[in-house]
CSV table of N, CA and C in Angstrom, one decimal:
chain,number,residue,atom,x,y,z
A,1,UNK,N,-14.8,65.9,190.0
A,1,UNK,CA,-15.9,66.9,188.4
A,1,UNK,C,-16.4,68.3,189.5
A,2,UNK,N,-15.6,69.4,188.6
A,2,UNK,CA,-16.6,70.6,189.5
A,2,UNK,C,-18.0,71.2,189.2
A,3,UNK,N,-18.0,71.6,190.0
A,3,UNK,CA,-19.6,72.7,189.5
A,3,UNK,C,-19.5,74.2,190.0
A,4,UNK,N,-20.1,74.3,188.8
A,4,UNK,CA,-20.6,76.0,188.8
A,4,UNK,C,-20.8,76.7,190.4
A,5,UNK,N,-20.6,77.1,190.7
A,5,UNK,CA,-20.9,78.2,192.0
A,5,UNK,C,-21.5,79.6,191.8
A,6,UNK,N,-22.4,79.7,192.3
A,6,UNK,CA,-23.3,81.1,191.6
A,6,UNK,C,-23.4,81.7,193.4
A,7,UNK,N,-22.7,82.7,193.5
A,7,UNK,CA,-22.7,83.4,194.4
A,7,UNK,C,-23.4,85.0,194.3
A,8,UNK,N,-25.0,84.6,195.0
A,8,UNK,CA,-25.9,85.3,195.2
A,8,UNK,C,-26.3,86.4,196.6
A,9,UNK,N,-26.1,87.8,196.8
A,9,UNK,CA,-26.3,88.8,198.1
A,9,UNK,C,-27.8,88.0,198.2
A,10,UNK,N,-28.6,87.8,199.8
A,10,UNK,CA,-29.3,87.8,199.7
A,10,UNK,C,-30.0,89.2,201.1
A,11,UNK,N,-31.1,89.9,200.2
A,11,UNK,CA,-31.1,91.2,201.8
A,11,UNK,C,-31.9,90.8,202.6
A,12,UNK,N,-33.0,91.7,203.4
A,12,UNK,CA,-33.2,91.5,205.2
A,12,UNK,C,-34.8,90.9,204.5
A,13,UNK,N,-34.8,91.3,202.9
A,13,UNK,CA,-36.5,90.9,202.5
A,13,UNK,C,-36.8,88.8,201.7
A,14,UNK,N,-35.3,88.5,202.4
A,14,UNK,CA,-34.8,87.0,201.4
A,14,UNK,C,-34.5,87.0,200.0
A,15,UNK,N,-34.5,88.5,199.7
A,15,UNK,CA,-34.7,88.3,197.9
A,15,UNK,C,-33.4,88.4,197.4
A,16,UNK,N,-33.4,88.0,195.9
A,16,UNK,CA,-31.5,88.9,195.6
A,16,UNK,C,-31.5,90.0,195.0
A,17,UNK,N,-33.1,90.6,193.9
A,17,UNK,CA,-33.3,92.0,193.3
A,17,UNK,C,-33.3,93.1,194.9
A,18,UNK,N,-32.4,93.9,195.7
A,18,UNK,CA,-33.2,94.7,196.5
A,18,UNK,C,-34.3,95.7,197.1
A,19,UNK,N,-35.0,95.9,197.3
A,19,UNK,CA,-35.7,97.3,197.3
A,19,UNK,C,-35.0,98.4,197.8
A,20,UNK,N,-36.6,99.1,197.2
A,20,UNK,CA,-35.8,100.8,197.6
A,20,UNK,C,-36.3,101.5,198.6
A,21,UNK,N,-36.3,102.2,200.1
A,21,UNK,CA,-37.6,101.8,201.1
A,21,UNK,C,-37.3,103.7,200.7
A,22,UNK,N,-36.8,104.0,201.8
A,22,UNK,CA,-37.0,106.0,201.6
A,22,UNK,C,-35.6,106.2,201.2
A,23,UNK,N,-34.3,105.8,200.3
A,23,UNK,CA,-33.4,105.6,199.3
A,23,UNK,C,-33.8,106.9,199.5
A,24,UNK,N,-33.5,107.5,198.4
A,24,UNK,CA,-33.6,108.2,196.6
A,24,UNK,C,-33.1,107.1,195.9
A,25,UNK,N,-31.6,106.7,196.0
A,25,UNK,CA,-31.5,106.0,194.9
A,25,UNK,C,-30.2,105.3,195.3
A,26,UNK,N,-30.0,104.3,194.0
A,26,UNK,CA,-29.7,103.2,194.3
A,26,UNK,C,-28.3,103.2,193.6
A,27,UNK,N,-27.5,102.8,193.2
A,27,UNK,CA,-26.5,103.0,192.7
A,27,UNK,C,-25.7,101.2,192.2
A,28,UNK,N,-26.0,101.0,191.2
A,28,UNK,CA,-25.3,98.9,190.8
A,28,UNK,C,-24.3,99.2,190.1
A,29,UNK,N,-23.3,98.4,189.7
A,29,UNK,CA,-22.1,98.8,188.6
A,29,UNK,C,-22.2,96.5,188.5
A,30,UNK,N,-22.9,96.7,186.9
A,30,UNK,CA,-23.3,95.3,186.4
A,30,UNK,C,-22.0,95.2,185.1
A,31,UNK,N,-21.1,93.8,185.6
A,31,UNK,CA,-20.0,93.4,184.9
A,31,UNK,C,-20.4,92.3,184.2
A,32,UNK,N,-19.5,91.9,183.2
A,32,UNK,CA,-20.1,90.6,183.0
A,32,UNK,C,-18.5,90.5,182.3
A,33,UNK,N,-18.6,88.7,182.1
A,33,UNK,CA,-17.3,88.8,181.5
A,33,UNK,C,-18.2,87.4,179.7
A,34,UNK,N,-17.0,86.7,178.9
A,34,UNK,CA,-16.9,86.5,178.4
A,34,UNK,C,-18.2,85.3,177.9
A,35,UNK,N,-17.9,84.7,178.5
A,35,UNK,CA,-18.7,83.8,178.7
A,35,UNK,C,-19.7,83.5,179.5
A,36,UNK,N,-20.6,85.2,179.8
A,36,UNK,CA,-22.0,85.5,180.6
A,36,UNK,C,-22.3,86.5,180.2
A,37,UNK,N,-22.9,87.0,180.0
A,37,UNK,CA,-24.0,88.4,180.0
A,37,UNK,C,-24.7,89.2,181.4
A,38,UNK,N,-25.4,90.5,181.4
A,38,UNK,CA,-25.7,90.8,181.8
A,38,UNK,C,-26.7,91.3,182.0
A,39,UNK,N,-27.6,90.6,180.7
A,39,UNK,CA,-28.9,91.2,180.4
A,39,UNK,C,-29.7,90.8,181.3
A,40,UNK,N,-29.7,89.5,181.7
A,40,UNK,CA,-31.4,88.6,182.5
A,40,UNK,C,-30.9,89.0,183.8
A,41,UNK,N,-29.7,90.1,184.4
A,41,UNK,CA,-29.9,90.8,185.6
A,41,UNK,C,-30.2,92.4,185.6
A,42,UNK,N,-30.4,92.4,184.5
A,42,UNK,CA,-30.6,94.1,184.1
A,42,UNK,C,-32.5,94.0,183.8
A,43,UNK,N,-32.6,92.9,183.6
A,43,UNK,CA,-33.5,92.1,183.1
A,43,UNK,C,-34.8,92.1,184.5
A,44,UNK,N,-34.0,91.8,185.0
A,44,UNK,CA,-34.7,90.9,186.6
A,44,UNK,C,-34.7,92.2,187.3
A,45,UNK,N,-33.7,93.5,187.6
A,45,UNK,CA,-33.9,94.5,188.1
A,45,UNK,C,-34.5,95.3,187.4
A,46,UNK,N,-34.8,95.6,185.7
A,46,UNK,CA,-36.2,96.6,185.6
A,46,UNK,C,-37.1,96.3,186.2
A,47,UNK,N,-38.2,94.6,185.8
A,47,UNK,CA,-38.8,94.2,185.9
A,47,UNK,C,-39.4,94.0,187.7
A,48,UNK,N,-38.6,94.1,188.6
A,48,UNK,CA,-38.6,94.3,190.3
A,48,UNK,C,-39.2,95.3,190.0
A,49,UNK,N,-38.8,96.8,189.5
A,49,UNK,CA,-38.5,98.1,189.9
A,49,UNK,C,-40.0,98.6,189.4
A,50,UNK,N,-40.2,97.4,188.7
A,50,UNK,CA,-41.3,97.7,187.7
A,50,UNK,C,-42.3,97.5,187.7
A,51,UNK,N,-42.7,95.9,188.5
A,51,UNK,CA,-43.4,95.2,188.4
A,51,UNK,C,-43.6,94.7,189.8
A,52,UNK,N,-42.7,94.6,190.8
A,52,UNK,CA,-42.8,94.4,192.1
A,52,UNK,C,-42.0,93.2,192.0
A,53,UNK,N,-41.4,92.1,191.0
A,53,UNK,CA,-40.9,91.1,191.1
A,53,UNK,C,-40.3,91.0,189.9
A,54,UNK,N,-39.2,90.2,189.8
A,54,UNK,CA,-38.3,89.5,188.4
A,54,UNK,C,-39.2,88.2,187.7
A,55,UNK,N,-40.1,88.5,187.2
A,55,UNK,CA,-41.5,87.9,187.1
A,55,UNK,C,-40.7,86.5,186.0
A,56,UNK,N,-39.3,87.5,185.0
A,56,UNK,CA,-38.6,86.9,183.7
A,56,UNK,C,-38.0,85.5,184.4
A,57,UNK,N,-37.4,85.1,185.6
A,57,UNK,CA,-36.5,84.7,186.1
A,57,UNK,C,-37.1,83.2,185.6
A,58,UNK,N,-36.4,81.8,185.8
A,58,UNK,CA,-37.3,80.4,186.2
A,58,UNK,C,-37.8,80.5,187.3
A,59,UNK,N,-38.5,80.3,187.5
A,59,UNK,CA,-39.6,80.0,188.7
A,59,UNK,C,-40.2,80.9,189.2
A,60,UNK,N,-40.3,82.2,188.4
A,60,UNK,CA,-40.8,83.9,189.1
A,60,UNK,C,-41.8,83.9,188.3
A,61,UNK,N,-42.3,83.7,187.6
A,61,UNK,CA,-43.0,83.3,186.4
A,61,UNK,C,-44.7,83.5,187.0
A,62,UNK,N,-45.1,82.2,188.3
A,62,UNK,CA,-45.9,81.8,188.9
A,62,UNK,C,-46.1,82.9,190.0
A,63,UNK,N,-45.5,83.9,190.7
A,63,UNK,CA,-45.7,84.6,191.2
A,63,UNK,C,-46.4,85.5,191.4
A,64,UNK,N,-47.6,86.6,192.1
A,64,UNK,CA,-48.1,87.3,192.0
A,64,UNK,C,-47.7,88.6,192.1
A,65,UNK,N,-48.0,89.8,191.0
A,65,UNK,CA,-47.3,90.6,191.3
A,65,UNK,C,-48.2,91.6,192.5
A,66,UNK,N,-47.0,92.2,193.0
A,66,UNK,CA,-47.4,92.9,195.0
A,66,UNK,C,-47.1,94.1,193.5
A,67,UNK,N,-47.9,94.9,193.5
A,67,UNK,CA,-47.8,96.5,193.5
A,67,UNK,C,-48.3,97.7,194.1
A,68,UNK,N,-47.9,97.0,195.4
A,68,UNK,CA,-48.0,97.6,196.8
A,68,UNK,C,-46.2,97.5,197.3
A,69,UNK,N,-45.7,97.1,196.5
A,69,UNK,CA,-44.7,97.4,196.9
A,69,UNK,C,-43.6,97.9,196.9
A,70,UNK,N,-43.1,98.6,197.3
A,70,UNK,CA,-42.1,99.1,197.8
A,70,UNK,C,-40.7,100.0,196.7
A,71,UNK,N,-40.5,98.8,195.8
A,71,UNK,CA,-40.3,99.0,193.7
A,71,UNK,C,-40.9,99.7,193.1
A,72,UNK,N,-42.1,99.5,193.3
A,72,UNK,CA,-43.3,99.8,192.5
A,72,UNK,C,-42.9,101.6,191.7
A,73,UNK,N,-43.1,102.0,191.0
A,73,UNK,CA,-43.3,103.0,190.3
A,73,UNK,C,-41.2,104.0,190.7
A,74,UNK,N,-40.9,102.4,190.6
A,74,UNK,CA,-39.5,103.3,190.8
A,74,UNK,C,-38.5,103.8,189.4
A,75,UNK,N,-38.7,104.8,188.7
A,75,UNK,CA,-37.5,105.2,187.7
A,75,UNK,C,-35.7,104.1,187.7
A,76,UNK,N,-35.7,103.8,186.7
A,76,UNK,CA,-35.1,102.9,186.1
A,76,UNK,C,-33.6,103.0,185.4
A,77,UNK,N,-32.7,103.4,185.6
A,77,UNK,CA,-31.7,104.4,184.3
A,77,UNK,C,-30.3,103.9,184.2
A,78,UNK,N,-30.3,103.6,183.0
A,78,UNK,CA,-29.8,102.3,182.5
A,78,UNK,C,-28.5,103.4,181.9
A,79,UNK,N,-26.9,103.3,182.6
A,79,UNK,CA,-25.3,103.6,181.7
A,79,UNK,C,-25.4,102.8,180.7
A,80,UNK,N,-25.2,102.7,179.8
A,80,UNK,CA,-24.7,101.8,178.2
A,80,UNK,C,-23.7,102.7,178.2
A,81,UNK,N,-22.8,101.8,178.1
A,81,UNK,CA,-21.1,102.3,177.5
A,81,UNK,C,-21.2,101.1,176.4
A,82,UNK,N,-22.0,99.2,175.9
A,82,UNK,CA,-22.4,98.5,175.1
A,82,UNK,C,-22.2,99.0,174.1
A,83,UNK,N,-23.9,98.7,174.5
A,83,UNK,CA,-25.5,98.8,174.3
A,83,UNK,C,-26.9,99.6,173.4
A,84,UNK,N,-26.5,99.7,172.8
A,84,UNK,CA,-27.8,100.6,172.0
A,84,UNK,C,-28.9,101.0,172.9
A,85,UNK,N,-30.1,102.1,172.7
A,85,UNK,CA,-31.2,102.4,173.2
A,85,UNK,C,-32.0,100.2,172.8
A,86,UNK,N,-31.8,101.0,171.0
A,86,UNK,CA,-32.0,99.2,171.2
A,86,UNK,C,-32.5,98.1,170.9
A,87,UNK,N,-31.6,98.1,171.6
A,87,UNK,CA,-31.4,96.4,172.6
A,87,UNK,C,-32.5,96.4,173.9
A,88,UNK,N,-31.9,97.3,175.0
A,88,UNK,CA,-32.7,97.6,176.0
A,88,UNK,C,-34.5,97.9,175.6
A,89,UNK,N,-34.3,98.5,174.7
A,89,UNK,CA,-35.7,98.8,174.4
A,89,UNK,C,-36.8,97.4,173.8
A,90,UNK,N,-36.3,97.0,173.4
A,90,UNK,CA,-36.3,95.3,172.7
A,90,UNK,C,-36.2,94.4,173.8
A,91,UNK,N,-35.5,94.4,174.4
A,91,UNK,CA,-35.8,93.7,176.0
A,91,UNK,C,-36.6,93.5,177.1
A,92,UNK,N,-36.8,95.2,177.1
A,92,UNK,CA,-38.4,96.2,177.8
A,92,UNK,C,-39.0,95.1,176.7
A,93,UNK,N,-39.5,96.0,175.6
A,93,UNK,CA,-40.7,95.2,175.4
A,93,UNK,C,-41.5,94.0,175.7
A,94,UNK,N,-40.4,92.8,175.3
A,94,UNK,CA,-41.2,91.4,175.4
A,94,UNK,C,-41.1,91.3,177.0
A,95,UNK,N,-41.0,92.4,177.6
A,95,UNK,CA,-41.2,91.4,179.1
A,95,UNK,C,-42.2,92.6,180.1
A,96,UNK,N,-43.2,93.7,178.4
A,96,UNK,CA,-44.0,93.9,178.8
A,96,UNK,C,-43.9,95.1,179.7
A,97,UNK,N,-42.9,95.8,179.3
A,97,UNK,CA,-43.0,97.0,180.6
A,97,UNK,C,-42.8,98.6,179.8
A,98,UNK,N,-43.2,99.3,180.2
A,98,UNK,CA,-43.5,100.5,179.9
A,98,UNK,C,-42.7,101.5,179.4
A,99,UNK,N,-42.6,101.8,178.6
A,99,UNK,CA,-41.2,102.6,178.8
A,99,UNK,C,-41.2,104.2,179.3
A,100,UNK,N,-42.2,104.6,180.3
A,100,UNK,CA,-42.0,105.6,180.7
A,100,UNK,C,-41.5,105.1,182.2
A,101,UNK,N,-41.1,104.2,182.1
A,101,UNK,CA,-40.2,102.9,183.9
A,101,UNK,C,-39.0,103.0,183.4
A,102,UNK,N,-38.5,103.2,182.8
A,102,UNK,CA,-37.4,103.0,182.2
A,102,UNK,C,-36.8,104.3,181.7
A,103,UNK,N,-34.9,104.2,182.0
A,103,UNK,CA,-34.3,105.5,180.9
A,103,UNK,C,-32.7,104.9,180.4
A,104,UNK,N,-32.6,105.3,179.1
A,104,UNK,CA,-31.8,104.7,179.0
A,104,UNK,C,-30.4,105.9,178.4
A,105,UNK,N,-29.4,105.8,179.2
A,105,UNK,CA,-28.7,107.2,178.4
A,105,UNK,C,-27.0,106.2,177.8
A,106,UNK,N,-27.0,106.2,176.7
A,106,UNK,CA,-26.1,105.9,175.9
A,106,UNK,C,-25.0,107.2,176.1
A,107,UNK,N,-24.1,106.2,176.0
A,107,UNK,CA,-22.9,107.1,176.3
A,107,UNK,C,-21.4,107.3,175.5
A,108,UNK,N,-21.5,106.2,174.8
A,108,UNK,CA,-20.1,105.1,174.9
A,108,UNK,C,-19.1,106.0,173.3
A,109,UNK,N,-20.1,106.3,172.6
A,109,UNK,CA,-19.4,107.3,171.2
A,109,UNK,C,-19.4,109.2,172.1
A,110,UNK,N,-20.0,109.7,172.5
A,110,UNK,CA,-19.8,110.9,173.2
A,110,UNK,C,-18.8,111.0,174.0
A,111,UNK,N,-18.7,109.7,174.8
A,111,UNK,CA,-18.1,109.7,176.0
A,111,UNK,C,-16.3,109.9,175.4
A,112,UNK,N,-16.0,108.2,174.3
A,112,UNK,CA,-14.9,108.6,174.0
A,112,UNK,C,-14.4,110.1,172.7
A,113,UNK,N,-15.5,110.2,172.5
A,113,UNK,CA,-14.9,111.0,171.3
A,113,UNK,C,-14.7,112.6,171.5
A,114,UNK,N,-15.9,113.2,172.4
A,114,UNK,CA,-15.8,113.9,173.2
A,114,UNK,C,-15.4,114.1,174.8
A,115,UNK,N,-15.7,113.8,175.6
A,115,UNK,CA,-15.2,113.8,176.7
A,115,UNK,C,-14.4,113.3,177.6
A,116,UNK,N,-13.8,111.9,177.0
A,116,UNK,CA,-12.7,111.8,177.4
A,116,UNK,C,-10.7,112.4,177.1
A,117,UNK,N,-11.1,113.3,176.0
A,117,UNK,CA,-10.7,113.6,176.1
A,117,UNK,C,-11.0,115.6,176.4
A,118,UNK,N,-11.4,115.8,176.3
A,118,UNK,CA,-11.9,117.3,177.4
A,118,UNK,C,-12.1,117.9,178.6
A,119,UNK,N,-11.8,116.1,179.4
A,119,UNK,CA,-11.7,116.1,180.8
A,119,UNK,C,-10.3,115.6,180.8
A,120,UNK,N,-9.3,115.0,180.2
A,120,UNK,CA,-8.5,114.1,180.0
A,120,UNK,C,-7.5,115.3,181.3
A,121,UNK,N,-7.6,113.5,182.9
A,121,UNK,CA,-6.7,113.6,183.1
A,121,UNK,C,-7.2,114.7,184.7
A,122,UNK,N,-8.5,114.6,184.6
A,122,UNK,CA,-9.1,115.0,185.7
A,122,UNK,C,-10.5,114.2,186.2
A,123,UNK,N,-10.1,113.1,186.7
A,123,UNK,CA,-11.6,111.7,186.7
A,123,UNK,C,-13.0,112.1,187.0
A,124,UNK,N,-12.4,113.9,188.6
A,124,UNK,CA,-14.1,113.9,188.8
A,124,UNK,C,-14.8,114.7,188.4
A,125,UNK,N,-14.9,115.8,186.9
A,125,UNK,CA,-15.3,116.1,186.1
A,125,UNK,C,-16.0,115.3,185.5
A,126,UNK,N,-14.9,114.3,184.7
A,126,UNK,CA,-15.3,113.2,184.0
A,126,UNK,C,-16.5,112.5,183.8
A,127,UNK,N,-16.4,112.3,185.4
A,127,UNK,CA,-17.5,111.9,186.2
A,127,UNK,C,-19.5,112.3,185.9
A,128,UNK,N,-18.5,113.2,186.9
A,128,UNK,CA,-19.5,114.7,187.0
A,128,UNK,C,-20.1,115.1,185.9
A,129,UNK,N,-19.4,114.8,184.4
A,129,UNK,CA,-20.2,114.6,183.2
A,129,UNK,C,-21.4,113.8,182.4
A,130,UNK,N,-21.2,112.9,183.0
A,130,UNK,CA,-21.7,111.5,183.0
A,130,UNK,C,-23.0,111.6,184.1
A,131,UNK,N,-22.9,112.0,185.5
A,131,UNK,CA,-23.9,111.7,186.1
A,131,UNK,C,-25.0,113.1,185.6
A,132,UNK,N,-24.4,113.6,185.2
A,132,UNK,CA,-24.9,115.2,185.1
A,132,UNK,C,-26.0,114.7,183.7
A,133,UNK,N,-26.0,113.1,183.6
A,133,UNK,CA,-27.4,112.8,182.5
A,133,UNK,C,-28.2,112.6,182.8
A,134,UNK,N,-27.8,112.1,183.8
A,134,UNK,CA,-29.1,111.2,184.8
A,134,UNK,C,-29.8,112.5,185.8
A,135,UNK,N,-31.4,112.3,185.8
A,135,UNK,CA,-32.2,112.9,186.0
A,135,UNK,C,-32.1,112.7,188.0
A,136,UNK,N,-31.9,113.8,188.5
A,136,UNK,CA,-31.4,113.3,189.7
A,136,UNK,C,-33.1,113.3,190.9
A,137,UNK,N,-34.0,114.1,190.4
A,137,UNK,CA,-35.1,114.9,190.6
A,137,UNK,C,-36.3,113.6,190.9
A,138,UNK,N,-35.8,112.3,190.6
A,138,UNK,CA,-36.5,111.2,190.7
A,138,UNK,C,-36.1,109.8,190.8
A,139,UNK,N,-36.7,109.1,192.2
A,139,UNK,CA,-36.4,108.2,193.4
A,139,UNK,C,-36.2,107.3,192.1
A,140,UNK,N,-34.8,106.5,192.3
A,140,UNK,CA,-34.1,105.8,190.8
A,140,UNK,C,-33.4,104.6,191.4
A,141,UNK,N,-33.6,103.8,190.4
A,141,UNK,CA,-32.0,102.1,190.9
A,141,UNK,C,-31.4,103.3,189.0
A,142,UNK,N,-29.6,102.9,189.2
A,142,UNK,CA,-29.0,103.6,188.5
A,142,UNK,C,-28.6,102.5,188.0
A,143,UNK,N,-27.8,102.0,187.0
A,143,UNK,CA,-27.6,100.4,186.7
A,143,UNK,C,-26.0,101.4,185.5
A,144,UNK,N,-25.1,101.4,185.6
A,144,UNK,CA,-23.8,101.6,184.7
A,144,UNK,C,-23.5,99.7,184.7
A,145,UNK,N,-23.6,99.6,183.1
A,145,UNK,CA,-23.6,97.6,182.1
A,145,UNK,C,-22.3,98.2,182.0
A,146,UNK,N,-21.5,97.7,182.8
A,146,UNK,CA,-20.2,96.6,182.0
A,146,UNK,C,-19.3,97.9,181.9
A,147,UNK,N,-19.1,98.0,183.7
A,147,UNK,CA,-17.9,99.9,183.5
A,147,UNK,C,-16.5,99.7,183.5
A,148,UNK,N,-16.6,97.8,183.0
A,148,UNK,CA,-15.0,97.9,182.9
A,148,UNK,C,-14.2,98.9,181.9
A,149,UNK,N,-15.7,99.0,180.3
A,149,UNK,CA,-14.9,99.3,179.5
A,149,UNK,C,-14.7,101.3,180.4
A,150,UNK,N,-15.0,101.3,181.1
A,150,UNK,CA,-15.2,103.0,181.5
A,150,UNK,C,-13.8,102.7,182.5
A,151,UNK,N,-13.3,101.6,183.0
A,151,UNK,CA,-12.4,101.5,183.9
A,151,UNK,C,-11.7,101.1,182.3
A,152,UNK,N,-11.2,100.7,181.8
A,152,UNK,CA,-10.4,100.7,180.7
A,152,UNK,C,-10.2,101.8,179.9
A,153,UNK,N,-10.7,103.1,179.7
A,153,UNK,CA,-11.0,104.5,179.0
A,153,UNK,C,-10.5,105.1,179.7
A,154,UNK,N,-10.2,105.4,181.0
A,154,UNK,CA,-10.2,106.4,181.8
A,154,UNK,C,-8.4,106.0,182.4
A,155,UNK,N,-7.7,107.1,182.2
A,155,UNK,CA,-6.6,106.6,182.6
A,155,UNK,C,-6.7,106.4,184.0
A,156,UNK,N,-6.1,105.5,185.1
A,156,UNK,CA,-5.7,105.5,186.6
A,156,UNK,C,-7.0,105.7,187.5
A,157,UNK,N,-7.9,105.5,186.7
A,157,UNK,CA,-9.7,104.7,187.2
A,157,UNK,C,-9.6,103.3,187.7
A,158,UNK,N,-9.9,103.9,189.1
A,158,UNK,CA,-9.9,102.4,189.7
A,158,UNK,C,-11.8,102.2,189.8
A,159,UNK,N,-11.7,100.8,190.5
A,159,UNK,CA,-13.9,100.9,190.5
A,159,UNK,C,-13.9,101.0,191.7
A,160,UNK,N,-13.2,101.1,193.2
A,160,UNK,CA,-13.6,102.1,194.7
A,160,UNK,C,-13.6,103.6,193.8
A,161,UNK,N,-12.7,104.1,193.4
A,161,UNK,CA,-13.5,105.3,192.7
A,161,UNK,C,-14.5,105.7,191.9
A,162,UNK,N,-14.6,104.8,191.2
A,162,UNK,CA,-15.9,104.8,189.9
A,162,UNK,C,-17.0,104.5,191.2
A,163,UNK,N,-17.2,103.6,191.5
A,163,UNK,CA,-18.3,103.5,192.6
A,163,UNK,C,-18.8,105.2,193.7
A,164,UNK,N,-17.6,105.0,194.3
A,164,UNK,CA,-17.9,106.6,195.3
A,164,UNK,C,-18.1,107.9,195.2
A,165,UNK,N,-17.3,107.7,193.6
A,165,UNK,CA,-17.4,109.0,192.8
A,165,UNK,C,-18.9,109.2,192.6
A,166,UNK,N,-19.8,107.8,192.0
A,166,UNK,CA,-20.9,107.8,191.6
A,166,UNK,C,-21.7,108.6,193.5
A,167,UNK,N,-21.4,107.6,193.7
A,167,UNK,CA,-22.6,107.8,195.5
A,167,UNK,C,-22.2,109.5,195.8
A,168,UNK,N,-20.7,109.7,195.7
A,168,UNK,CA,-21.0,111.4,195.8
A,168,UNK,C,-21.0,112.4,195.3
A,169,UNK,N,-21.5,112.0,194.1
A,169,UNK,CA,-21.8,112.8,193.1
A,169,UNK,C,-23.9,112.8,192.7
A,170,UNK,N,-24.0,111.3,193.0
A,170,UNK,CA,-25.6,111.6,192.7
A,170,UNK,C,-26.3,112.0,193.9
């Protein structure tokens, strides 16, 4: 009999979701498989950076929300390659998260129809065009939902390149 193994990274405050302290931005690439979806983790990130803790996770609902938390009032920007805005806003409304605490950038259609043909052969300029859609003037968490689609659409782009380009451009 085998059991499922879950790898979670614990941060210095013993949380699974990291806090933002003096940093301006944090970038997360959240992938999925056919048998698991990333929405629970995206919800946990947005809740943590909105309410101070991921209250929707099992066992977390009884915790008090710490409004003095370093994460409070951090904008969360979700770059979506798969779902439309309605998908995220519906989930966040159920969690009672104020719409001014997150930003959703949906760019799959625009990416495939306009940006990839325009920047064919120049991965850096293509990634810069995506980054240009993010407000760089706020302290924020940036989540790229299911980057595996971007990796498959852009010839020769590796996960390391994607992450490094986003870090350097943001």
